[in-house]
C-alpha cells in the first residue's frame, strides 16, 4: 500500500537466487537497488535491476583496465576456457578473467526522476565459473531482459569440469554447448 511507496519506491520483487548447475547451492542472485535523494522519504531517485554473483561463483569479464569488470558476452562458436581468478593472473594483462561482478539489466527512475525503463544490456550468453563439492566447473547461461515485467529470465546451459573445453553454439535463443572431441 502507501508504505510500500516509501520503503520500496522502485517496486522491486524480493531477491531471487539461481542454482545454475543443480548442486544445491545458489550461484547468482537477481537483485534491485536504488540511489535516491537525501530527503526522507526520498522524493526521487534511480532504480537498477541486476544479476550478481554469489560467493564461490564468478562471471567471465573483460579486462580492458585493472579496475574493469565488464561481463563478457559470448558469441556463437566461442570456446570457454579456464582463466585465472587470482590477483597474480589478473595483473598479467589477460583480456578476460573470471571475476566477481554483476550484469546490470534495467534502469528507471521514481519520484521526480524519469520513470522511463531503459535496458542496460541486451539478451546474451555469459560464461561462469563455480566451486562445487567435486571441484571447479565452468558453464554458460542465457540472460534475457523482460520489459513487460521489469525483470530478467536466466536459462542455465550445460557445464563441464575444470580442464574441459566448452564450445558455445546458440541459435533461436537455445544454448547448445559441447565438449570438443579430440582426434587420435
XYZ file of N, CA and C in Angstrom:
552
model
N 0.814 -1.171 0.000
C 0.000 0.000 0.000
C 0.863 1.242 0.000
N 0.389 2.240 0.741
C 1.060 3.539 0.789
C 2.479 3.422 1.344
N 2.681 2.579 2.333
C 4.014 2.448 2.935
C 5.024 1.855 1.947
N 4.568 0.959 1.042
C 5.475 0.367 0.048
C 6.115 1.423 -0.838
N 5.391 2.497 -1.141
C 5.957 3.551 -1.987
C 7.140 4.225 -1.307
N 7.178 4.192 0.024
C 8.287 4.794 0.755
C 9.416 3.803 0.973
N 9.090 2.554 1.279
C 10.125 1.562 1.573
C 10.646 0.866 0.330
N 9.846 0.820 -0.742
C 10.242 0.152 -1.983
C 9.713 0.963 -3.170
N 10.214 2.204 -3.356
C 9.666 3.060 -4.410
C 9.905 2.515 -5.822
N 10.838 1.592 -5.989
C 11.125 1.024 -7.308
C 10.201 -0.144 -7.639
N 9.522 -0.682 -6.632
C 8.633 -1.817 -6.872
C 9.364 -3.125 -7.104
N 10.568 -3.268 -6.512
C 11.343 -4.493 -6.703
C 10.639 -5.700 -6.100
N 10.763 -6.822 -6.772
C 10.361 -8.097 -6.213
C 11.428 -8.530 -5.213
N 11.143 -9.492 -4.324
C 12.207 -9.994 -3.435
C 13.358 -10.572 -4.259
N 14.565 -10.551 -3.687
C 15.727 -11.131 -4.365
C 15.428 -12.571 -4.748
N 15.949 -12.984 -5.897
C 15.716 -14.338 -6.413
C 17.068 -14.973 -6.715
N 17.350 -16.103 -6.078
C 18.633 -16.771 -6.309
C 18.475 -17.903 -7.319
N 19.565 -18.212 -8.027
C 19.546 -19.190 -9.113
C 20.705 -20.164 -8.942
N 20.384 -21.455 -8.976
C 21.384 -22.528 -8.949
C 21.602 -22.953 -10.399
N 22.725 -22.560 -10.996
C 22.962 -22.814 -12.417
C 23.265 -24.272 -12.746
N 23.850 -25.019 -11.815
C 24.303 -26.380 -12.146
C 23.685 -27.458 -11.246
N 22.586 -27.129 -10.585
C 21.837 -28.106 -9.778
C 22.679 -28.809 -8.721
N 23.582 -28.059 -8.085
C 24.365 -28.652 -6.996
C 23.795 -28.303 -5.628
N 22.650 -27.637 -5.598
C 22.010 -27.292 -4.337
C 22.502 -26.003 -3.716
N 23.365 -25.266 -4.434
C 23.904 -24.005 -3.931
C 23.660 -22.915 -4.969
N 23.100 -21.804 -4.534
C 22.813 -20.703 -5.455
C 24.108 -20.097 -5.988
N 24.108 -19.773 -7.282
C 25.270 -19.188 -7.949
C 25.079 -17.702 -8.260
N 23.846 -17.326 -8.610
C 23.531 -15.946 -8.983
C 22.358 -15.452 -8.154
N 22.231 -14.135 -8.066
C 21.074 -13.530 -7.419
C 20.597 -12.370 -8.297
N 19.277 -12.292 -8.483
C 18.663 -11.151 -9.164
C 18.275 -10.176 -8.063
N 18.828 -8.983 -8.110
C 18.662 -8.026 -7.017
C 18.438 -6.630 -7.579
N 17.664 -5.843 -6.866
C 17.460 -4.454 -7.243
C 18.026 -3.534 -6.184
N 18.472 -2.362 -6.612
C 18.915 -1.356 -5.654
C 18.530 0.017 -6.174
N 18.480 0.968 -5.269
C 18.121 2.330 -5.655
C 19.113 3.314 -5.073
N 19.269 4.414 -5.775
C 20.060 5.542 -5.302
C 19.113 6.726 -5.334
N 18.777 7.262 -4.155
C 17.783 8.325 -4.065
C 18.352 9.620 -3.532
N 17.477 10.599 -3.488
C 17.844 11.896 -2.931
C 18.001 11.764 -1.419
N 18.586 12.760 -0.803
C 18.877 12.705 0.623
C 17.663 12.904 1.518
N 16.569 13.459 0.979
C 15.407 13.672 1.841
C 14.729 12.339 2.158
N 14.061 12.266 3.290
C 13.380 11.025 3.704
C 11.914 11.300 3.923
N 10.995 10.567 3.338
C 11.310 9.562 2.329
C 11.844 10.230 1.064
N 12.632 9.494 0.304
C 13.290 10.016 -0.887
C 12.255 10.518 -1.895
N 12.431 11.752 -2.361
C 11.478 12.324 -3.320
C 11.773 11.907 -4.751
N 12.898 11.286 -4.989
C 13.222 10.836 -6.330
C 14.547 10.099 -6.344
N 14.739 9.304 -7.377
C 15.989 8.571 -7.495
C 15.977 7.637 -8.681
N 16.984 6.799 -8.730
C 17.147 5.859 -9.840
C 17.178 4.433 -9.320
N 16.553 3.529 -10.077
C 16.447 2.114 -9.734
C 17.270 1.304 -10.737
N 17.926 0.250 -10.269
C 18.681 -0.656 -11.135
C 18.364 -2.089 -10.737
N 18.066 -2.914 -11.724
C 17.903 -4.352 -11.517
C 19.112 -5.025 -12.148
N 19.777 -5.913 -11.393
C 20.977 -6.558 -11.906
C 21.032 -8.015 -11.492
N 21.897 -8.756 -12.194
C 22.203 -10.143 -11.860
C 23.626 -10.150 -11.329
N 23.798 -10.598 -10.062
C 25.103 -10.588 -9.401
C 25.539 -12.001 -9.048
N 26.843 -12.168 -8.898
C 27.378 -13.459 -8.462
C 27.259 -13.581 -6.954
N 27.172 -14.808 -6.484
C 27.212 -15.121 -5.059
C 28.573 -15.744 -4.749
N 28.975 -15.828 -3.478
C 30.282 -16.398 -3.143
C 30.491 -17.786 -3.758
N 31.671 -17.979 -4.356
C 32.009 -19.247 -4.999
C 31.755 -19.256 -6.491
N 31.109 -18.210 -7.007
C 30.806 -18.123 -8.441
C 31.398 -16.835 -8.997
N 31.889 -16.886 -10.227
C 32.451 -15.721 -10.894
C 31.998 -15.721 -12.348
N 31.863 -14.535 -12.933
C 31.487 -14.395 -14.337
C 32.722 -14.113 -15.173
N 32.693 -14.535 -16.426
C 33.752 -14.206 -17.368
C 33.603 -12.727 -17.717
N 34.636 -11.938 -17.406
C 34.582 -10.491 -17.588
C 35.726 -10.013 -18.464
N 35.463 -8.922 -19.177
C 36.511 -8.267 -19.966
C 37.392 -7.481 -19.022
N 38.667 -7.421 -19.373
C 39.647 -6.740 -18.529
C 40.412 -5.707 -19.353
N 39.746 -4.647 -19.795
C 40.451 -3.637 -20.573
C 41.294 -2.723 -19.680
N 40.986 -2.683 -18.387
C 41.797 -1.935 -17.432
C 41.815 -2.718 -16.122
N 42.748 -2.414 -15.221
C 42.835 -3.175 -13.967
C 41.562 -3.134 -13.129
N 40.749 -2.083 -13.248
C 39.520 -1.976 -12.452
C 38.276 -2.392 -13.217
N 38.410 -2.706 -14.482
C 37.265 -3.048 -15.314
C 36.756 -4.438 -14.980
N 35.461 -4.558 -14.788
C 34.807 -5.837 -14.538
C 33.528 -5.896 -15.369
N 33.653 -5.716 -16.659
C 32.507 -5.746 -17.554
C 32.233 -7.181 -17.976
N 31.039 -7.714 -17.670
C 30.731 -9.090 -18.071
C 30.885 -9.273 -19.583
N 31.507 -10.361 -19.980
C 31.801 -10.661 -21.383
C 30.638 -11.458 -21.988
N 30.071 -10.956 -23.090
C 29.012 -11.671 -23.795
C 29.669 -12.606 -24.803
N 29.349 -13.896 -24.698
C 29.940 -14.897 -25.592
C 29.257 -14.877 -26.951
N 30.023 -15.148 -27.988
C 29.497 -15.284 -29.337
C 29.344 -16.760 -29.656
N 28.495 -17.049 -30.643
C 28.351 -18.428 -31.099
C 29.713 -18.918 -31.581
N 30.034 -20.134 -31.238
C 31.283 -20.802 -31.588
C 32.468 -20.349 -30.733
N 32.220 -19.569 -29.684
C 33.292 -19.267 -28.727
C 33.641 -20.533 -27.961
N 34.848 -20.591 -27.471
C 35.285 -21.678 -26.608
C 35.516 -21.106 -25.225
N 34.853 -21.658 -24.241
C 35.026 -21.212 -22.868
C 36.210 -21.959 -22.277
N 37.230 -21.221 -21.879
C 38.440 -21.812 -21.325
C 38.628 -21.327 -19.889
N 39.260 -22.138 -19.103
C 39.579 -21.736 -17.736
C 40.609 -20.623 -17.765
N 40.342 -19.548 -17.042
C 41.328 -18.483 -16.860
C 41.483 -18.260 -15.370
N 42.546 -17.604 -14.996
C 42.854 -17.443 -13.582
C 41.894 -16.544 -12.846
N 41.725 -16.800 -11.549
C 40.922 -15.946 -10.691
C 41.788 -15.198 -9.692
N 43.057 -15.529 -9.615
C 43.896 -14.905 -8.588
C 44.358 -13.521 -9.040
N 44.734 -12.700 -8.078
C 45.241 -11.364 -8.386
C 46.492 -11.460 -9.249
N 47.290 -12.490 -9.013
C 48.510 -12.688 -9.800
C 48.165 -12.800 -11.283
N 47.168 -13.607 -11.619
C 46.776 -13.745 -13.010
C 46.109 -12.480 -13.544
N 45.336 -11.788 -12.695
C 44.664 -10.569 -13.135
C 45.668 -9.497 -13.534
N 46.841 -9.508 -12.950
C 47.843 -8.492 -13.251
C 48.652 -8.800 -14.505
N 48.451 -9.936 -15.116
C 49.225 -10.316 -16.292
C 48.633 -9.776 -17.590
N 47.590 -8.950 -17.498
C 47.053 -8.310 -18.684
C 46.167 -9.207 -19.527
N 45.545 -10.209 -18.938
C 44.631 -11.057 -19.704
C 43.447 -10.224 -20.184
N 42.916 -10.584 -21.346
C 41.758 -9.873 -21.883
C 40.494 -10.230 -21.120
N 40.385 -11.466 -20.641
C 39.226 -11.888 -19.862
C 39.693 -12.660 -18.637
N 38.861 -12.650 -17.620
C 39.131 -13.410 -16.395
C 37.810 -13.666 -15.694
N 37.732 -14.713 -14.904
C 36.554 -14.985 -14.094
C 36.649 -14.125 -12.836
N 35.669 -13.224 -12.649
C 35.697 -12.259 -11.554
C 34.318 -12.148 -10.911
N 34.299 -11.659 -9.686
C 33.037 -11.329 -9.039
C 32.544 -10.035 -9.660
N 31.411 -10.095 -10.331
C 30.878 -8.895 -10.972
C 29.382 -9.055 -11.167
N 28.765 -8.063 -11.766
C 27.314 -8.057 -11.944
C 26.963 -7.619 -13.359
N 25.784 -8.056 -13.815
C 25.246 -7.637 -15.115
C 24.052 -6.734 -14.838
N 24.189 -5.407 -15.005
C 23.019 -4.543 -14.859
C 22.054 -4.807 -16.014
N 20.759 -4.922 -15.710
C 19.787 -5.293 -16.737
C 18.857 -4.129 -17.086
N 18.250 -3.484 -16.070
C 17.291 -2.390 -16.280
C 17.619 -1.208 -15.377
N 17.283 0.008 -15.853
C 17.330 1.215 -15.022
C 16.062 2.022 -15.276
N 15.543 2.651 -14.221
C 14.399 3.553 -14.334
C 14.398 4.467 -13.121
N 13.626 5.523 -13.199
C 13.569 6.468 -12.101
C 12.244 6.393 -11.362
N 12.208 7.049 -10.205
C 10.968 7.176 -9.445
C 10.897 8.596 -8.897
N 9.706 8.971 -8.453
C 9.512 10.323 -7.912
C 9.738 11.361 -8.980
N 10.625 12.328 -8.703
C 10.858 13.408 -9.663
C 11.901 13.053 -10.728
N 12.306 11.789 -10.815
C 13.225 11.326 -11.877
C 12.412 10.633 -12.963
N 12.942 10.573 -14.157
C 12.235 9.989 -15.293
C 11.926 8.513 -15.048
N 10.643 8.115 -15.173
C 10.281 6.709 -14.962
C 10.539 5.819 -16.182
N 11.147 6.391 -17.243
C 11.371 5.614 -18.466
C 12.260 4.404 -18.200
N 11.777 3.238 -18.597
C 12.512 1.989 -18.435
C 13.595 1.918 -19.509
N 14.848 1.791 -19.077
C 15.973 1.789 -20.001
C 16.731 0.470 -19.885
N 16.834 -0.284 -20.994
C 17.636 -1.510 -20.927
C 19.115 -1.158 -20.829
N 19.835 -1.871 -19.969
C 21.268 -1.645 -19.819
C 22.040 -2.694 -20.604
N 21.421 -3.845 -20.818
C 22.056 -4.918 -21.573
C 21.013 -5.593 -22.449
N 21.466 -6.195 -23.527
C 20.598 -6.990 -24.394
C 20.705 -8.454 -23.986
N 19.845 -9.274 -24.556
C 19.935 -10.717 -24.312
C 21.313 -11.205 -24.754
N 21.862 -12.162 -24.017
C 23.174 -12.683 -24.375
C 23.533 -13.912 -23.564
N 24.619 -14.542 -23.981
C 25.147 -15.733 -23.313
C 26.368 -15.316 -22.502
N 26.420 -15.745 -21.244
C 27.515 -15.401 -20.343
C 28.179 -16.672 -19.835
N 29.479 -16.581 -19.559
C 30.217 -17.705 -19.006
C 30.415 -17.532 -17.511
N 30.461 -18.653 -16.802
C 30.689 -18.587 -15.367
C 31.607 -19.710 -14.909
N 32.181 -19.503 -13.738
C 32.984 -20.492 -13.038
C 32.378 -20.622 -11.649
N 32.234 -21.851 -11.154
C 31.687 -22.037 -9.819
C 32.405 -23.169 -9.108
N 32.471 -23.065 -7.811
C 33.109 -24.088 -6.994
C 32.032 -24.999 -6.428
N 32.181 -26.305 -6.640
C 31.239 -27.290 -6.116
C 31.981 -28.231 -5.179
N 31.259 -29.169 -4.584
C 31.882 -30.153 -3.685
C 32.895 -31.023 -4.416
N 32.742 -31.164 -5.744
C 33.646 -32.018 -6.525
C 34.713 -31.230 -7.277
N 34.736 -29.917 -7.129
C 35.751 -29.109 -7.800
C 35.145 -27.951 -8.574
N 35.968 -27.307 -9.370
C 35.538 -26.151 -10.160
C 34.848 -26.614 -11.433
N 33.749 -25.916 -11.784
C 33.007 -26.204 -13.006
C 32.842 -24.902 -13.780
N 32.784 -25.038 -15.103
C 32.598 -23.904 -15.990
C 31.343 -24.135 -16.803
N 30.581 -23.087 -17.039
C 29.351 -23.244 -17.803
C 28.881 -21.932 -18.398
N 27.676 -21.974 -18.959
C 27.082 -20.800 -19.587
C 25.636 -20.647 -19.126
N 25.132 -19.428 -19.272
C 23.710 -19.169 -19.079
C 23.300 -18.052 -20.016
N 22.031 -18.065 -20.373
C 21.460 -17.010 -21.217
C 20.707 -16.039 -20.319
N 20.934 -14.762 -20.516
C 20.241 -13.707 -19.804
C 19.331 -12.994 -20.796
N 18.070 -12.848 -20.446
C 17.108 -12.200 -21.332
C 16.275 -11.184 -20.561
N 16.447 -9.875 -20.830
C 15.630 -8.860 -20.169
C 14.156 -9.004 -20.572
N 13.239 -8.874 -19.599
C 11.796 -8.964 -19.844
C 11.171 -7.602 -19.566
N 10.959 -6.826 -20.622
C 10.484 -5.444 -20.487
C 9.119 -5.352 -19.813
N 8.186 -6.202 -20.173
C 6.814 -6.053 -19.691
C 6.679 -6.223 -18.178
N 7.622 -6.889 -17.542
C 7.552 -7.096 -16.092
C 8.776 -6.538 -15.348
N 9.625 -5.768 -16.032
C 10.844 -5.210 -15.426
C 11.629 -6.291 -14.692
N 11.880 -7.369 -15.380
C 12.586 -8.474 -14.751
C 13.540 -9.092 -15.753
N 14.063 -10.272 -15.455
C 15.044 -10.922 -16.312
C 14.828 -12.429 -16.243
N 15.029 -13.096 -17.363
C 14.960 -14.561 -17.408
C 16.381 -15.092 -17.538
N 16.710 -16.083 -16.706
C 18.010 -16.749 -16.754
C 17.767 -18.197 -17.163
N 18.431 -18.645 -18.225
C 18.338 -20.032 -18.677
C 19.727 -20.647 -18.571
N 19.848 -21.642 -17.697
C 21.147 -22.283 -17.498
C 21.492 -23.170 -18.685
N 22.749 -23.119 -19.102
C 23.268 -24.009 -20.135
C 24.067 -25.114 -19.469
N 24.675 -25.975 -20.236
C 25.475 -27.060 -19.660
C 26.753 -26.535 -19.008
N 27.336 -27.379 -18.169
C 28.604 -27.037 -17.546
C 29.544 -28.232 -17.650
N 30.832 -27.967 -17.504
C 31.850 -29.019 -17.592
C 32.830 -28.850 -16.442
N 33.565 -29.905 -16.142
C 34.591 -29.858 -15.104
C 35.770 -29.025 -15.583
N 36.503 -28.464 -14.641
C 37.704 -27.706 -14.968
C 38.635 -28.579 -15.798
N 39.256 -27.971 -16.781
C 40.159 -28.708 -17.657
C 39.506 -29.109 -18.967
N 38.177 -29.194 -18.991
C 37.464 -29.485 -20.238
C 37.167 -28.178 -20.963
N 37.000 -28.260 -22.261
C 36.603 -27.098 -23.057
C 35.107 -27.155 -23.280
N 34.509 -25.997 -23.419
C 33.078 -25.894 -23.659
C 32.878 -25.026 -24.892
N 32.372 -25.605 -25.982
C 32.094 -24.848 -27.195
C 30.681 -24.292 -27.114
N 30.525 -23.024 -27.413
C 29.232 -22.357 -27.303
C 28.601 -22.256 -28.684
N 27.380 -22.757 -28.814
C 26.592 -22.617 -30.046
C 25.220 -22.145 -29.617
N 24.693 -21.120 -30.270
C 23.333 -20.727 -29.923
C 22.635 -20.119 -31.124
N 21.402 -20.556 -31.304
C 20.526 -20.051 -32.352
C 19.107 -20.070 -31.804
N 18.289 -19.178 -32.254
C 16.882 -19.123 -31.833
C 16.733 -19.226 -30.324
N 17.593 -18.540 -29.588
C 17.520 -18.477 -28.125
C 17.731 -19.821 -27.438
N 18.396 -20.755 -28.090
C 18.721 -22.033 -27.451
C 20.235 -22.138 -27.320
N 20.667 -22.663 -26.198
C 22.102 -22.839 -25.969
C 22.437 -24.296 -26.214
N 23.483 -24.521 -26.938
C 23.990 -25.872 -27.116
C 25.494 -25.809 -26.910
N 25.936 -26.374 -25.835
C 27.370 -26.361 -25.544
C 27.864 -27.791 -25.503
N 28.982 -28.031 -26.127
C 29.501 -29.387 -26.198
C 30.981 -29.409 -25.869
N 31.420 -30.551 -25.405
C 32.855 -30.772 -25.236
C 33.396 -31.183 -26.593
N 34.470 -30.578 -27.065
C 35.021 -30.971 -28.370
C 35.637 -32.372 -28.283
N 35.525 -33.093 -29.381
C 36.158 -34.427 -29.460
C 37.583 -34.269 -29.947
N 38.464 -34.937 -29.299
C 39.872 -34.858 -29.687
C 40.231 -36.074 -30.529
N 40.801 -35.822 -31.688
C 41.189 -36.921 -32.568
C 42.475 -37.590 -32.087
N 42.661 -38.838 -32.453
C 43.876 -39.551 -32.076
C 44.911 -39.446 -33.163
